[in-house]
Tab-separated table of C-alpha atoms in Angstrom:
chain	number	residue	atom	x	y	z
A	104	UNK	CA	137.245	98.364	56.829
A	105	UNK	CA	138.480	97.837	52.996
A	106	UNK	CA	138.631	94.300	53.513
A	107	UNK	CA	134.535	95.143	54.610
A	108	UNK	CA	133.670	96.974	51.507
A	109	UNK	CA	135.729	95.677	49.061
A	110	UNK	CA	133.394	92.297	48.467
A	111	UNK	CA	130.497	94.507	48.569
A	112	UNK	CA	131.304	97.246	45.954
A	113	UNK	CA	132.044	93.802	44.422
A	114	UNK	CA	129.194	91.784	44.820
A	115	UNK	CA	127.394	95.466	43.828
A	116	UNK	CA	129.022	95.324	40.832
A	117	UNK	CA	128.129	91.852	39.440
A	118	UNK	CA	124.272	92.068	40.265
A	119	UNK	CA	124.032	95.323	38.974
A	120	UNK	CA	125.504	94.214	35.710
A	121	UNK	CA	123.415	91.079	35.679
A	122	UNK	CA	120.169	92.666	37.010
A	123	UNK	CA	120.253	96.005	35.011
A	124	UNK	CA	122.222	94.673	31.669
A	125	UNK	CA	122.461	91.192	31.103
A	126	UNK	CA	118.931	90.608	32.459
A	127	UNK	CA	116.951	93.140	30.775
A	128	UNK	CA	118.924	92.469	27.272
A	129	UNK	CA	118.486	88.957	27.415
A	130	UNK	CA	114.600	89.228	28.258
A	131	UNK	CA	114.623	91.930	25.065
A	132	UNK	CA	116.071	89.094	22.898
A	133	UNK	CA	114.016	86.752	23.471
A	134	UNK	CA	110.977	88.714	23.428
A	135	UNK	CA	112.100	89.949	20.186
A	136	UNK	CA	112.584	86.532	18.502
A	137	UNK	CA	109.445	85.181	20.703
A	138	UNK	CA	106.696	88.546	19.670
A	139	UNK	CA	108.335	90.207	17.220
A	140	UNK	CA	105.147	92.415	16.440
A	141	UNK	CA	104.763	93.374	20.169
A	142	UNK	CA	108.240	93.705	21.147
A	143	UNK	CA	108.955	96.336	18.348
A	144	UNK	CA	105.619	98.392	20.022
A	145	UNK	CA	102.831	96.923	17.972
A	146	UNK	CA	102.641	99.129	15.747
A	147	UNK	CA	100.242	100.178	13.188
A	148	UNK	CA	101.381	101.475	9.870
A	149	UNK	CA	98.864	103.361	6.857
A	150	UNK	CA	100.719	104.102	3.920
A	151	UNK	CA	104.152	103.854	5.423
A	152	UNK	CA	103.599	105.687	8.376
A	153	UNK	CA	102.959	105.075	11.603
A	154	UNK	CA	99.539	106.222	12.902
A	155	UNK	CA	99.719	104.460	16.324
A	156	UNK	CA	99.862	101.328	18.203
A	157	UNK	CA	97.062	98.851	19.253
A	158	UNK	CA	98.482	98.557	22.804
A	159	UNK	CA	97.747	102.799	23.465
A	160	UNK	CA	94.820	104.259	23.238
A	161	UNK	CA	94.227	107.666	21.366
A	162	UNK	CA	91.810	110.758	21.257
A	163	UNK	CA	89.560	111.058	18.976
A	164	UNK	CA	86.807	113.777	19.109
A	165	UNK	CA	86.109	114.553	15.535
A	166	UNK	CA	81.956	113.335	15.468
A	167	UNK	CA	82.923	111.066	12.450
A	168	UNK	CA	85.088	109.053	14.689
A	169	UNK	CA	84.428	106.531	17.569
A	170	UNK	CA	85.255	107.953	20.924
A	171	UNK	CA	87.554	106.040	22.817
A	172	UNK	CA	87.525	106.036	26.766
A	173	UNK	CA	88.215	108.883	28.619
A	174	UNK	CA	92.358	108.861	29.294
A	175	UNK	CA	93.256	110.029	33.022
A	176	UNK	CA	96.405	111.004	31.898
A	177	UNK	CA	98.079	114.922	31.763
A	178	UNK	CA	98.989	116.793	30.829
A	179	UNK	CA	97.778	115.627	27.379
A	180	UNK	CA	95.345	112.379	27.095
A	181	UNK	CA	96.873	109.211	26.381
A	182	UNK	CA	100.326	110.297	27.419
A	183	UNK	CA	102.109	107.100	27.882
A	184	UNK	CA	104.529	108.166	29.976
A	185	UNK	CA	102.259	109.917	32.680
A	186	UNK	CA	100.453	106.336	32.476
A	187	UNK	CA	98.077	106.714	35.381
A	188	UNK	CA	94.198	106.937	36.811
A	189	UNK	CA	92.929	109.854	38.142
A	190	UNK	CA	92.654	108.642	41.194
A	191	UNK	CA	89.713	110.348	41.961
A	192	UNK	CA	87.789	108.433	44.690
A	193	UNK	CA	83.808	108.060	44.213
A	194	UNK	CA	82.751	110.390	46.793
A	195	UNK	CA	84.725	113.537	45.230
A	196	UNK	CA	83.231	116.447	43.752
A	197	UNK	CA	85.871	116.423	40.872
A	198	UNK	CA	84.906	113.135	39.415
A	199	UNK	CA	81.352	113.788	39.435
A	200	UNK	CA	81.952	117.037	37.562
A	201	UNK	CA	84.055	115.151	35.109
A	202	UNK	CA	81.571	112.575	34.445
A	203	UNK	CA	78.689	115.383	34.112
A	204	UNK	CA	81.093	117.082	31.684
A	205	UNK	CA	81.450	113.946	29.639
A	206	UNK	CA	77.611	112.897	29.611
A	207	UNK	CA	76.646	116.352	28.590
A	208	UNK	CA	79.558	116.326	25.887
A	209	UNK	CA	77.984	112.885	24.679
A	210	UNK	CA	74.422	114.359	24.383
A	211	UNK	CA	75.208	117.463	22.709
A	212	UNK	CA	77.266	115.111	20.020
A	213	UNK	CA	74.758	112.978	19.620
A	214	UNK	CA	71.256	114.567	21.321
A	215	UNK	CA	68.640	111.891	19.596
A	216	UNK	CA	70.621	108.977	21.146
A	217	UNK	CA	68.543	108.026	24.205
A	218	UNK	CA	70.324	104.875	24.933
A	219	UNK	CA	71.492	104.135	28.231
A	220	UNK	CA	75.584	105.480	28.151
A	221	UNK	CA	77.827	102.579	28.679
A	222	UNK	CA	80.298	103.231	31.757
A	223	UNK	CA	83.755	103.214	29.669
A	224	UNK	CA	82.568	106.678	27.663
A	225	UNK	CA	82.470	107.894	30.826
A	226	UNK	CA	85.121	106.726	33.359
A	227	UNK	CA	88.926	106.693	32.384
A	228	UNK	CA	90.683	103.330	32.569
A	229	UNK	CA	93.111	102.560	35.586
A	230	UNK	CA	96.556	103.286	33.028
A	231	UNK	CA	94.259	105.810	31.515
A	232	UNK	CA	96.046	104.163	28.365
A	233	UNK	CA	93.335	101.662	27.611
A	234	UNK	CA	92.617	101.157	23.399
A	235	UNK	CA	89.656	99.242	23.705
A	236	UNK	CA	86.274	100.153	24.140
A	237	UNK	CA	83.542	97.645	24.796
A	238	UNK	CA	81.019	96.327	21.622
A	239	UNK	CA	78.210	98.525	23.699
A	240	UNK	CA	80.245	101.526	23.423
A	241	UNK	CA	80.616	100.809	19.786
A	242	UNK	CA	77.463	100.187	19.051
A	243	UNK	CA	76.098	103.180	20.984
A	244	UNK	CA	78.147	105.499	18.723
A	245	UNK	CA	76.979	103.691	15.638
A	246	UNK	CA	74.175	106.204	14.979
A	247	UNK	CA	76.303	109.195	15.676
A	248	UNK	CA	79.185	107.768	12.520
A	249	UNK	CA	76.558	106.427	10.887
A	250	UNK	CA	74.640	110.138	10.301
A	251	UNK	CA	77.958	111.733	9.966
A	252	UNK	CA	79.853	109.644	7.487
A	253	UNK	CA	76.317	108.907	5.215
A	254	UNK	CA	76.567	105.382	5.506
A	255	UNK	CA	73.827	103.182	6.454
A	256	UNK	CA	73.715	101.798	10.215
A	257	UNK	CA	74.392	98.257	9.055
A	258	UNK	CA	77.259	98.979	7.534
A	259	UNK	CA	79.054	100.326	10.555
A	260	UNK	CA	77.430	97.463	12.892
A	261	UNK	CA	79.335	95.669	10.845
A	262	UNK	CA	82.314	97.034	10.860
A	263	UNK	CA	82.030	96.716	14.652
A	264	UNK	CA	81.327	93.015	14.218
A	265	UNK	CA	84.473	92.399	11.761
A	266	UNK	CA	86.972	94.596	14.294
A	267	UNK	CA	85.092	93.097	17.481
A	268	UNK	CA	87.527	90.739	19.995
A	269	UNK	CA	86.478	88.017	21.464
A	270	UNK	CA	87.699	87.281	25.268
A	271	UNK	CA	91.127	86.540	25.859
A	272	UNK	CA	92.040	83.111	25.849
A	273	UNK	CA	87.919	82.432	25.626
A	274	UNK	CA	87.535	83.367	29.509
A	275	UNK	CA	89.161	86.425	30.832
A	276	UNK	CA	87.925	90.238	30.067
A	277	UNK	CA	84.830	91.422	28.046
A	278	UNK	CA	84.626	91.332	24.229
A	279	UNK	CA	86.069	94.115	22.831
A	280	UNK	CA	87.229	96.192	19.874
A	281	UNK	CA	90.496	98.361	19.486
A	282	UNK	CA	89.448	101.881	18.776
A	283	UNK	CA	92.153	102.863	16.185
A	284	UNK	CA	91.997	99.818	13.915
A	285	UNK	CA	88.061	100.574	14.148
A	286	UNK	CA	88.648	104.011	12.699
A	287	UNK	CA	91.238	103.143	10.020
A	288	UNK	CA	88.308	100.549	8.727
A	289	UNK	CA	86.287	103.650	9.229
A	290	UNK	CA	88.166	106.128	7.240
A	291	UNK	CA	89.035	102.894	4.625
A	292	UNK	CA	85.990	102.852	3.451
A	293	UNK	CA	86.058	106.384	1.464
């Protein structure tokens, strides 16, 4: 029987240091010399502190803000490590509610906007993590900032324009605009 479990425990051994340490630091290294903005978190720094990074969404609710999409995520939104979606099927009660909740919250923020509400105000993301918003949820808060900060409409479209992203790689996803380097242009500008 030892001479059974002795090459195992063995054989354990080496792929457990190669799969869980050598691996996994190597991979870091490389990433590190490769990305070095992402690798270290991507992280965005005002004043010589960090307020956040581009790859995690955060709440904002304060009117003078944009919104970013609703976060799935508890017990507090945009909890990275309960990175999940609600998972909330489209026939239950509970996510209509939710989505009532967050029209109505929309309207009473903003009750002379009669646009159409784009879909991402309202449903979470899948990692419930998500920092983007699309440029038709930007631009559908632009009156809302616009009347709260005093500044003139075209001056926060184009804001939107300057922080807007294009697709990635020119094909895949939807243009785009991170939420927290949106507000920091925001808040920049007093």
């Amino acid at each position: 029987m030892a001479s059974l479990l002795r090459p195992a425990f063995t054989l354990f051994i080496a792929l457990s240091l190669i799969t869980g340490l050598a691996y996994p630091l190597l991979t870091t290294e490389i990433a590190r010399w490769v990305f070095p903005y992402q690798a270290a978190g991507s992280l965005i720094e005002r004043d010589g502190k960090t307020v956040g990074s581009s790859l995690i969404g955060q709440s904002f609710s304060d009117p003078g803000h944009f919104w970013s999409r609703p976060s799935a995520t508890s017990p507090m939104p945009y909890n990275a490590a309960a990175s999940s979606g609600s998972n909330l099927g489209p026939l239950n009660p509970a996510l209509a509610d939710a989505i009532k909740g967050r029209i109505d919250a929309l309207h009473a923020a903003d009750p002379g906007n009669t646009a159409t509400i784009p879909a991402d105000l309202v449903y979470s993301s899948a990692s419930g993590l998500d920092p983007h918003i699309s440029i038709a949820t930007a631009q559908y808060q632009a009156g809302r900032i616009s009347r709260v900060r005093n500044l003139p409409i075209e001056r926060v479209r184009q804001l939107i324009a300057e922080h807007s992203e294009g697709m990635l790689f020119g094909f895949l996803g939807e243009p785009r605009v991170n939420v927290l380097t949106l507000n920091l242009a925001l808040d920049a500008l007093h």
